[in-house]
Tab-separated table of C-alpha atoms and ligand atoms in Angstrom:
chain	number	residue	atom	x	y	z
O	1431	MET	CA	142.637	83.941	52.572
O	1432	GLU	CA	143.038	80.743	54.608
O	1433	PHE	CA	143.424	77.147	53.574
O	1434	GLY	CA	144.195	74.104	55.688
O	1435	GLN	CA	146.615	74.881	58.476
O	1436	PHE	CA	147.962	77.962	56.690
O	1437	ASN	CA	147.079	81.593	57.215
O	1438	VAL	CA	148.835	83.426	54.413
O	1439	ASN	CA	147.592	86.900	55.320
O	1440	ALA	CA	150.951	88.063	56.684
O	1441	LEU	CA	152.290	87.953	53.126
O	1442	MET	CA	151.746	91.040	51.020
O	1443	GLU	CA	149.350	90.369	48.193
O	1444	ILE	CA	151.271	90.779	44.921
O	1445	THR	CA	149.783	88.134	42.673
O	1446	GLN	CA	147.128	85.442	42.465
O	1447	ARG	CA	148.619	82.314	44.023
O	1448	PRO	CA	147.009	78.846	44.068
O	1449	ASP	CA	145.937	77.252	47.375
O	1450	LEU	CA	149.033	75.190	47.934
O	1451	VAL	CA	152.381	75.508	49.685
O	1452	PHE	CA	155.438	73.863	48.197
O	1453	VAL	CA	157.567	72.118	50.759
O	1454	ARG	CA	160.229	70.258	48.771
O	1455	GLY	CA	161.583	69.661	45.319
O	1456	GLN	CA	163.897	67.222	43.605
O	1457	GLY	CA	164.954	67.413	39.963
O	1458	SER	CA	161.885	68.059	37.806
O	1459	TRP	CA	159.480	67.359	40.644
O	1460	LEU	CA	157.876	69.508	43.334
O	1461	GLU	CA	155.832	68.368	46.328
O	1462	ASP	CA	153.179	70.403	48.119
O	1463	HIS	CA	151.992	70.493	51.758
O	1464	ALA	CA	149.504	67.677	51.126
O	1465	GLY	CA	152.136	65.383	49.591
O	1466	LYS	CA	150.888	65.858	46.028
O	1467	ARG	CA	153.646	65.869	43.390
O	1468	TYR	CA	153.950	68.101	40.340
O	1469	LEU	CA	156.027	67.747	37.193
O	1470	ASP	CA	157.608	71.205	36.938
O	1471	PHE	CA	157.960	72.835	33.517
O	1472	ILE	CA	158.275	76.321	35.054
O	1473	GLN	CA	161.280	75.715	37.339
O	1474	GLY	CA	161.068	79.024	39.149
O	1475	TRP	CA	160.624	80.815	35.783
O	1476	ALA	CA	163.615	79.328	33.959
O	1477	VAL	CA	165.702	79.669	37.113
O	1478	ASN	CA	166.451	76.155	38.375
O	1479	CYS	CA	168.616	75.130	35.418
O	1480	LEU	CA	169.755	71.940	37.182
O	1481	GLY	CA	166.322	71.192	38.641
O	1482	HIS	CA	165.235	71.411	42.265
O	1483	CYS	CA	167.895	70.926	44.944
O	1484	PRO	CA	170.649	69.550	42.672
O	1485	PRO	CA	173.579	67.902	44.509
O	1486	GLU	CA	176.027	70.436	42.975
O	1487	ILE	CA	174.285	73.305	44.763
O	1488	VAL	CA	173.697	71.415	48.005
O	1489	GLN	CA	177.412	70.637	48.201
O	1490	ALA	CA	178.490	74.167	47.294
O	1491	VAL	CA	176.239	75.668	49.989
O	1492	GLN	CA	177.441	73.179	52.585
O	1493	LYS	CA	181.087	73.798	51.826
O	1494	GLN	CA	181.007	77.568	51.416
O	1495	SER	CA	178.630	78.242	54.331
O	1496	GLN	CA	181.253	76.758	56.643
O	1497	LEU	CA	184.059	78.852	55.164
O	1498	LEU	CA	182.886	82.408	54.543
O	1499	LEU	CA	179.516	84.079	53.946
O	1500	ASN	CA	180.233	87.715	53.226
O	1501	PRO	CA	183.376	89.726	53.935
O	1502	SER	CA	181.803	92.738	52.076
O	1503	PRO	CA	182.292	93.674	48.428
O	1504	ALA	CA	184.983	96.086	49.633
O	1505	PHE	CA	187.278	93.039	49.816
O	1506	TYR	CA	188.162	90.303	47.335
O	1507	ASN	CA	186.835	86.793	47.955
O	1508	LEU	CA	187.797	83.551	46.211
O	1509	PRO	CA	184.477	82.235	44.780
O	1510	SER	CA	183.696	85.564	43.088
O	1511	ILE	CA	187.122	85.557	41.411
O	1512	GLU	CA	186.625	81.944	40.331
O	1513	LEU	CA	183.169	82.554	38.858
O	1514	ALA	CA	184.193	85.797	37.125
O	1515	THR	CA	187.131	83.975	35.541
O	1516	ARG	CA	184.842	81.212	34.275
O	1517	LEU	CA	182.319	83.696	32.832
O	1518	THR	CA	184.881	85.861	31.060
O	1519	GLY	CA	186.672	82.738	29.808
O	1520	ALA	CA	183.449	81.459	28.233
O	1521	SER	CA	182.346	84.765	26.687
O	1522	CYS	CA	183.611	87.785	24.744
O	1523	PHE	CA	183.583	89.919	27.912
O	1524	ASP	CA	186.504	90.931	30.111
O	1525	ARG	CA	185.001	91.988	33.426
O	1526	VAL	CA	182.079	91.028	35.657
O	1527	PHE	CA	180.008	92.931	38.203
O	1528	PHE	CA	177.900	90.572	40.327
O	1529	ALA	CA	174.358	91.465	41.406
O	1530	ASN	CA	171.506	89.826	43.255
O	1531	SER	CA	168.725	89.916	40.672
O	1532	GLY	CA	168.292	90.329	36.940
O	1533	ALA	CA	166.737	93.744	37.400
O	1534	GLU	CA	169.724	94.890	39.438
O	1535	ALA	CA	172.136	93.577	36.807
O	1536	ASN	CA	170.196	95.519	34.161
O	1537	GLU	CA	170.278	98.652	36.335
O	1538	GLY	CA	174.033	98.208	36.373
O	1539	ALA	CA	174.113	97.884	32.580
O	1540	ILE	CA	172.018	101.046	32.203
O	1541	LYS	CA	174.297	102.927	34.601
O	1542	LEU	CA	177.432	101.720	32.832
O	1543	ALA	CA	176.029	102.744	29.430
O	1544	ARG	CA	175.066	106.188	30.732
O	1545	LYS	CA	178.483	106.610	32.317
O	1546	TRP	CA	180.131	105.599	29.036
O	1547	GLY	CA	177.940	108.195	27.319
O	1548	GLN	CA	179.199	110.844	29.722
O	1549	VAL	CA	182.803	109.885	29.177
O	1550	HIS	CA	182.763	109.141	25.444
O	1551	LYS	CA	179.628	110.667	23.865
O	1552	GLN	CA	178.923	114.155	25.247
O	1553	GLY	CA	176.435	112.924	27.822
O	1554	ALA	CA	174.331	110.732	25.503
O	1555	PHE	CA	172.008	108.677	27.703
O	1556	LYS	CA	169.092	107.264	25.693
O	1557	ILE	CA	168.868	103.510	25.346
O	1558	VAL	CA	166.678	102.105	22.582
O	1559	THR	CA	164.681	99.132	23.902
O	1560	PHE	CA	161.814	97.113	22.398
O	1561	ASP	CA	158.082	96.725	22.576
O	1562	HIS	CA	157.088	93.659	24.614
O	1563	SER	CA	160.547	93.446	26.163
O	1564	PHE	CA	161.041	92.649	29.847
O	1565	HIS	CA	164.028	93.897	31.819
O	1566	GLY	CA	162.870	93.819	35.453
O	1567	ARG	CA	160.779	95.536	38.105
O	1568	THR	CA	162.876	98.402	39.410
O	1569	LEU	CA	161.796	101.843	38.213
O	1570	ALA	CA	164.488	102.136	35.546
O	1571	THR	CA	164.094	98.567	34.289
O	1572	MET	CA	160.298	98.913	34.206
O	1573	SER	CA	160.822	102.044	32.122
O	1574	ALA	CA	163.162	100.105	29.839
O	1575	SER	CA	160.590	97.311	29.488
O	1576	GLY	CA	157.992	97.362	26.726
O	1577	LYS	CA	155.214	95.724	28.689
O	1578	PRO	CA	151.780	97.132	27.905
O	1579	GLY	CA	150.556	99.370	30.752
O	1580	TRP	CA	153.923	99.672	32.467
O	1581	SER	CA	154.524	103.231	31.291
O	1582	THR	CA	151.832	104.543	33.647
O	1583	ILE	CA	151.512	102.411	36.812
O	1584	PHE	CA	154.329	104.102	38.712
O	1585	ALA	CA	154.521	107.319	36.714
O	1586	PRO	CA	156.625	109.273	36.124
O	1587	GLN	CA	158.922	106.848	34.348
O	1588	VAL	CA	162.688	107.029	34.229
O	1589	ASP	CA	163.427	109.008	31.067
O	1590	GLY	CA	165.343	107.859	28.018
O	1591	PHE	CA	164.029	104.475	26.837
O	1592	PRO	CA	162.426	104.911	23.403
O	1593	LYS	CA	160.823	101.672	22.138
O	1594	ALA	CA	161.438	100.085	18.742
O	1595	ASP	CA	159.892	96.965	17.183
O	1596	LEU	CA	161.832	93.710	17.435
O	1597	ASN	CA	163.253	92.485	14.109
O	1598	ASP	CA	162.531	95.843	12.440
O	1599	LEU	CA	165.788	97.687	11.844
O	1600	SER	CA	164.238	100.869	10.454
O	1601	SER	CA	162.174	101.271	13.647
O	1602	VAL	CA	165.483	101.322	15.561
O	1603	GLU	CA	167.184	103.701	13.136
O	1604	ALA	CA	164.254	106.108	13.395
O	1605	LEU	CA	164.795	106.465	17.167
O	1606	ILE	CA	168.535	107.167	17.136
O	1607	ASP	CA	169.726	110.720	17.694
O	1608	ASP	CA	172.736	112.495	19.255
O	1609	GLN	CA	171.564	111.558	22.730
O	1610	THR	CA	171.394	107.821	22.031
O	1611	VAL	CA	174.054	105.760	23.780
O	1612	ALA	CA	172.921	102.131	23.431
O	1613	ILE	CA	170.528	99.524	22.091
O	1614	MET	CA	169.370	96.894	24.569
O	1615	LEU	CA	167.488	93.690	23.796
O	1616	GLU	CA	166.746	90.139	24.830
O	1617	PRO	CA	168.082	87.668	22.202
O	1618	VAL	CA	164.774	85.856	22.750
O	1619	GLN	CA	161.977	87.890	24.337
O	1620	GLY	CA	160.969	85.606	27.194
O	1621	GLU	CA	158.104	87.232	29.073
O	1622	GLY	CA	156.927	88.757	25.791
O	1623	GLY	CA	156.062	85.279	24.549
O	1624	VAL	CA	159.293	83.519	23.478
O	1625	ILE	CA	159.963	85.688	20.421
O	1626	PRO	CA	163.508	85.276	19.046
O	1627	ALA	CA	165.414	88.178	17.536
O	1628	THR	CA	166.573	86.946	14.134
O	1629	THR	CA	170.272	86.431	13.405
O	1630	GLU	CA	170.053	89.036	10.620
O	1631	PHE	CA	168.520	91.524	13.053
O	1632	MET	CA	171.191	90.943	15.714
O	1633	GLN	CA	173.921	91.357	13.099
O	1634	ALA	CA	172.289	94.486	11.691
O	1635	LEU	CA	172.086	95.958	15.215
O	1636	ARG	CA	175.789	95.284	15.732
O	1637	LYS	CA	176.603	97.030	12.455
O	1638	LEU	CA	174.319	99.944	13.263
O	1639	ALA	CA	175.839	100.279	16.736
O	1640	ASP	CA	179.335	100.379	15.233
O	1641	GLU	CA	178.348	102.982	12.640
O	1642	ARG	CA	176.575	105.259	15.120
O	1643	LYS	CA	178.966	104.697	18.065
O	1644	LEU	CA	176.423	102.945	20.255
O	1645	LEU	CA	176.732	100.129	22.760
O	1646	LEU	CA	174.936	96.842	22.102
O	1647	ILE	CA	173.546	95.432	25.357
O	1648	VAL	CA	172.098	91.927	25.520
O	1649	ASP	CA	169.805	91.047	28.421
O	1650	GLU	CA	170.487	87.330	28.765
O	1651	VAL	CA	168.871	87.007	32.174
O	1652	GLN	CA	166.530	84.375	30.731
O	1653	THR	CA	168.424	83.176	27.638
O	1654	GLY	CA	171.895	82.872	29.170
O	1655	MET	CA	173.501	79.964	31.035
O	1656	GLY	CA	172.661	77.246	28.536
O	1657	ARG	CA	168.923	77.879	28.283
O	1658	THR	CA	169.000	78.208	24.492
O	1659	GLY	CA	171.481	75.380	23.938
O	1660	THR	CA	174.691	77.429	23.923
O	1661	MET	CA	176.170	78.978	27.055
O	1662	PHE	CA	174.921	82.404	25.866
O	1663	ALA	CA	172.325	83.066	23.171
O	1664	TYR	CA	174.326	85.882	21.512
O	1665	GLU	CA	176.872	83.285	20.329
O	1666	GLN	CA	174.284	81.849	17.929
O	1667	ALA	CA	173.911	85.203	16.168
O	1668	GLY	CA	177.673	85.509	15.643
O	1669	VAL	CA	177.880	88.990	17.192
O	1670	ARG	CA	179.996	90.448	19.987
O	1671	PRO	CA	177.851	92.597	22.266
O	1672	ASP	CA	179.444	95.259	24.505
O	1673	ILE	CA	177.520	94.480	27.664
O	1674	MET	CA	175.603	91.383	28.779
O	1675	THR	CA	173.451	90.736	31.823
O	1676	LEU	CA	172.807	87.346	33.408
O	1677	GLY	CA	170.411	86.208	36.117
O	1678	LYS	CA	167.975	83.358	36.654
O	1679	GLY	CA	169.986	80.233	35.644
O	1680	ILE	CA	173.328	81.624	36.805
O	1681	GLY	CA	172.431	80.818	40.427
O	1682	GLY	CA	170.433	77.670	39.635
O	1683	GLY	CA	167.725	78.889	42.049
O	1684	ALA	CA	169.871	81.035	44.360
O	1685	PRO	CA	169.713	84.840	44.053
O	1686	LEU	CA	172.661	85.667	41.824
O	1687	ALA	CA	173.025	87.825	38.713
O	1688	ALA	CA	175.835	89.457	36.785
O	1689	MET	CA	176.664	92.277	34.412
O	1690	LEU	CA	179.567	91.699	32.044
O	1691	ALA	CA	181.331	94.194	29.815
O	1692	ARG	CA	184.236	94.420	27.413
O	1693	GLU	CA	187.337	96.097	28.832
O	1694	GLU	CA	187.007	99.326	26.836
O	1695	ILE	CA	183.460	99.870	28.182
O	1696	CYS	CA	184.417	99.571	31.867
O	1697	VAL	CA	184.360	103.260	32.829
O	1698	PHE	CA	182.960	103.120	36.374
O	1699	LYS	CA	184.932	105.240	38.826
O	1700	HIS	CA	185.287	104.095	42.419
O	1701	GLY	CA	181.966	104.574	44.168
O	1702	ASP	CA	179.807	104.605	41.035
O	1703	GLN	CA	178.532	101.076	41.573
O	1704	GLY	CA	178.327	98.627	44.452
O	1705	GLY	CA	175.962	96.818	46.816
O	1706	THR	CA	176.108	95.038	50.167
O	1707	TYR	CA	175.626	91.495	48.886
O	1708	ASN	CA	177.191	91.877	45.455
O	1709	GLY	CA	179.578	89.045	44.668
O	1710	ASN	CA	179.240	87.465	48.093
O	1711	PRO	CA	181.093	84.142	48.330
O	1712	LEU	CA	178.050	82.043	49.248
O	1713	MET	CA	176.167	82.896	46.057
O	1714	THR	CA	179.188	83.002	43.758
O	1715	ALA	CA	180.310	79.586	45.044
O	1716	ILE	CA	176.894	78.300	43.972
O	1717	GLY	CA	177.334	80.069	40.634
O	1718	ALA	CA	180.702	78.404	40.052
O	1719	ALA	CA	179.207	74.974	40.806
O	1720	VAL	CA	176.312	75.634	38.412
O	1721	PHE	CA	178.691	76.886	35.729
O	1722	ASP	CA	180.848	73.766	35.979
O	1723	ALA	CA	177.785	71.548	35.570
O	1724	LEU	CA	176.670	73.442	32.451
O	1725	ALA	CA	180.196	73.491	31.007
O	1726	ALA	CA	180.742	69.742	31.540
O	1727	PRO	CA	181.394	67.847	28.273
O	1728	GLY	CA	178.155	67.033	26.474
O	1729	PHE	CA	175.817	69.003	28.734
O	1730	LEU	CA	174.895	71.784	26.307
O	1731	GLU	CA	174.684	69.290	23.463
O	1732	GLY	CA	172.135	67.442	25.586
O	1733	VAL	CA	170.173	70.671	26.078
O	1734	ARG	CA	170.023	71.116	22.295
O	1735	GLU	CA	168.907	67.508	21.792
O	1736	ARG	CA	166.187	67.729	24.447
O	1737	GLY	CA	165.142	71.102	23.050
O	1738	GLU	CA	164.638	69.484	19.644
O	1739	HIS	CA	162.787	66.602	21.265
O	1740	LEU	CA	160.446	69.060	22.991
O	1741	SER	CA	160.070	71.019	19.753
O	1742	ARG	CA	159.080	67.893	17.795
O	1743	GLY	CA	156.574	66.913	20.475
O	1744	LEU	CA	154.990	70.358	20.497
O	1745	LEU	CA	154.816	70.391	16.691
O	1746	ALA	CA	153.056	67.028	16.716
O	1747	LEU	CA	150.582	68.341	19.285
O	1748	ALA	CA	150.009	71.475	17.206
O	1749	ALA	CA	149.422	69.388	14.073
O	1750	LYS	CA	147.007	67.090	15.880
O	1751	TRP	CA	144.885	69.957	17.195
O	1752	GLY	CA	145.174	72.351	14.260
O	1753	MET	CA	147.276	74.897	16.172
O	1754	PRO	CA	149.664	77.340	14.438
O	1755	GLY	CA	152.828	75.676	15.825
O	1756	GLU	CA	155.671	76.233	18.237
O	1757	ARG	CA	158.753	78.442	18.509
O	1758	GLY	CA	161.763	79.026	20.706
O	1759	ASN	CA	165.338	78.077	21.176
O	1760	GLY	CA	166.869	75.196	23.168
O	1761	LEU	CA	164.751	74.579	26.256
O	1762	LEU	CA	162.910	77.903	26.110
O	1763	ARG	CA	159.924	77.124	23.925
O	1764	ALA	CA	156.299	78.042	23.400
O	1765	LEU	CA	153.271	76.296	21.940
O	1766	ILE	CA	151.210	78.705	19.870
O	1767	MET	CA	147.549	77.787	20.121
O	1768	ASP	CA	144.592	78.652	17.954
O	1769	ARG	CA	142.568	80.027	20.874
O	1770	ASP	CA	143.031	81.624	24.308
O	1771	ASP	CA	142.980	78.379	26.303
O	1772	GLY	CA	146.311	79.086	28.070
O	1773	PRO	CA	145.078	80.080	31.550
O	1774	ALA	CA	142.484	77.277	31.642
O	1775	ILE	CA	145.101	74.709	30.602
O	1776	VAL	CA	147.485	75.966	33.316
O	1777	ASP	CA	144.760	75.512	35.972
O	1778	ARG	CA	143.714	72.081	34.756
O	1779	ALA	CA	147.332	70.921	34.523
O	1780	ARG	CA	147.990	71.887	38.138
O	1781	ALA	CA	144.797	70.143	39.298
O	1782	LEU	CA	145.568	66.839	37.540
O	1783	ALA	CA	145.629	63.715	39.737
O	1784	PRO	CA	147.462	61.758	40.946
O	1785	HIS	CA	150.202	64.197	40.059
O	1786	GLY	CA	149.913	67.723	38.688
O	1787	LEU	CA	151.820	69.565	35.997
O	1788	LEU	CA	153.154	73.126	36.237
O	1789	LEU	CA	152.919	75.167	33.051
O	1790	ASN	CA	152.985	78.892	32.258
O	1791	ALA	CA	150.833	80.923	29.861
O	1792	PRO	CA	152.530	84.286	29.210
O	1793	ARG	CA	149.697	85.101	26.784
O	1794	GLY	CA	146.213	83.667	26.366
O	1795	ASN	CA	147.081	81.656	23.268
O	1796	LEU	CA	150.579	80.678	24.355
O	1797	LEU	CA	152.082	78.056	26.662
O	1798	ARG	CA	155.712	78.539	27.660
O	1799	PHE	CA	158.029	75.670	28.601
O	1800	MET	CA	161.164	76.299	30.660
O	1801	PRO	CA	162.066	72.965	32.271
O	1802	ALA	CA	165.289	72.163	34.061
O	1803	LEU	CA	168.090	71.894	31.508
O	1804	ASN	CA	168.701	68.326	32.715
O	1805	VAL	CA	165.050	67.339	32.266
O	1806	THR	CA	164.836	63.828	30.771
O	1807	THR	CA	163.158	62.946	27.471
O	1808	GLY	CA	160.905	60.683	29.544
O	1809	GLU	CA	159.760	63.698	31.566
O	1810	ILE	CA	159.208	65.692	28.377
O	1811	ASP	CA	157.092	62.850	26.964
O	1812	ALA	CA	155.116	62.591	30.223
O	1813	MET	CA	154.399	66.335	30.087
O	1814	LEU	CA	153.309	66.139	26.425
O	1815	GLU	CA	150.988	63.236	27.200
O	1816	GLN	CA	149.385	65.082	30.120
O	1817	LEU	CA	149.002	68.202	27.996
O	1818	ASP	CA	147.409	66.227	25.177
O	1819	GLY	CA	144.977	64.714	27.685
O	1820	ILE	CA	143.980	68.159	28.947
O	1821	ILE	CA	143.411	69.495	25.436
O	1822	THR	CA	141.377	66.391	24.560
O	1823	GLY	CA	139.202	67.019	27.618
O	1824	MET	CA	138.668	70.660	26.706
O	1825	ARG	CA	137.805	70.059	23.054
O	1826	LYS	CA	135.351	67.210	23.447
S	329	PLP	C1	163.404	87.677	34.708
S	329	PLP	C2	164.033	88.667	33.829
S	329	PLP	C3	164.551	89.870	34.340
S	329	PLP	C4	164.418	90.262	35.783
S	329	PLP	O1	165.123	89.420	36.639
S	329	PLP	P1	164.794	89.469	38.209
S	329	PLP	O2	165.781	88.532	38.817
S	329	PLP	O3	163.373	89.033	38.359
S	329	PLP	O4	164.971	90.869	38.650
S	329	PLP	C5	165.197	90.731	33.463
S	329	PLP	N1	165.310	90.434	32.159
S	329	PLP	C6	164.823	89.301	31.638
S	329	PLP	C7	165.013	89.016	30.181
S	329	PLP	C8	164.147	88.373	32.441
S	329	PLP	O5	163.637	87.265	31.920
């Protein structure tokens, strides 16, 4: 494919991409090669929690890139200590292993759970996961995911990930046997269509895990770092998980992820886990700057307020057009439509003039919204108005 001055054929084809090249971004706005601007309600898939190119990250990169890039994870470095201290201080976990992507953090969680099973549970290794869950694109995390079709594309799968139904405790109980070591879930299924696990379900899983000597693993790659209005989504369910993974927002757009565990779970022996870039000071310095912005007084309260503002706007839109409604948590929300207009709306939104709008449709009848956490109510209102205009045009 060619368009304009660009020949994109040197890039491996992995997905359908629109005919545009993004060249810069600022806050909630992106600009393409032709100078057209887009209001961004995707933000790198819930990644850029402070928007595009926030000053906090620019300054952290400038400062740290002049000090130290990577001494190797075989040595301590200051930013990784600082970020780990912040994360453990803000959560129920005691230790952090840094990674470079959400999938890699989840691989680490799976390895730690299996190791714990070897040490404490006669080699139990099975991890109960859920239909429609998403845990990443490595072989093990694809096997852990409940995405339709994923069990066969790169067969054979990694063994040991039986799938239960979200919010259905008996479906979990039915899968547990002597070889089960853990239950792993997203507090809100993101890619699956913004489907929250209920508080009762999370609490019942904690109880079940305690009774059956299982680990409770929360994949907060999408829900963590303020996305749902608290620093971590598990806090809202009032449970203490054993292991948590973070990604996406933790680096604010830079490749950073983490796996956290309670002290008694940390059974890795030297050499069991590692990685060339893991915990490098450049990325963890960015992570510390992002964390401080999210932890600043009033920030998360603002996320909750803007999440409610977005929720009200989506509900009004749903009422106006006779759609079922909306759901979600904080600034991870979805509009549930009465028909499969999602992909067409996404295309029309991007094509709008003078400025476009970036939206995501994880399912045909669903639009997902994952703006920057510092998006303004004015930007939310502008998005809702554009969306209403598109729907009006399609239903005339
Ligand atoms: C995005 C995502 C992942 C994978 O993260 P990558 O950085 O793309 O590897 C894992 N789990 C959840 C819940 C996610 O949303």
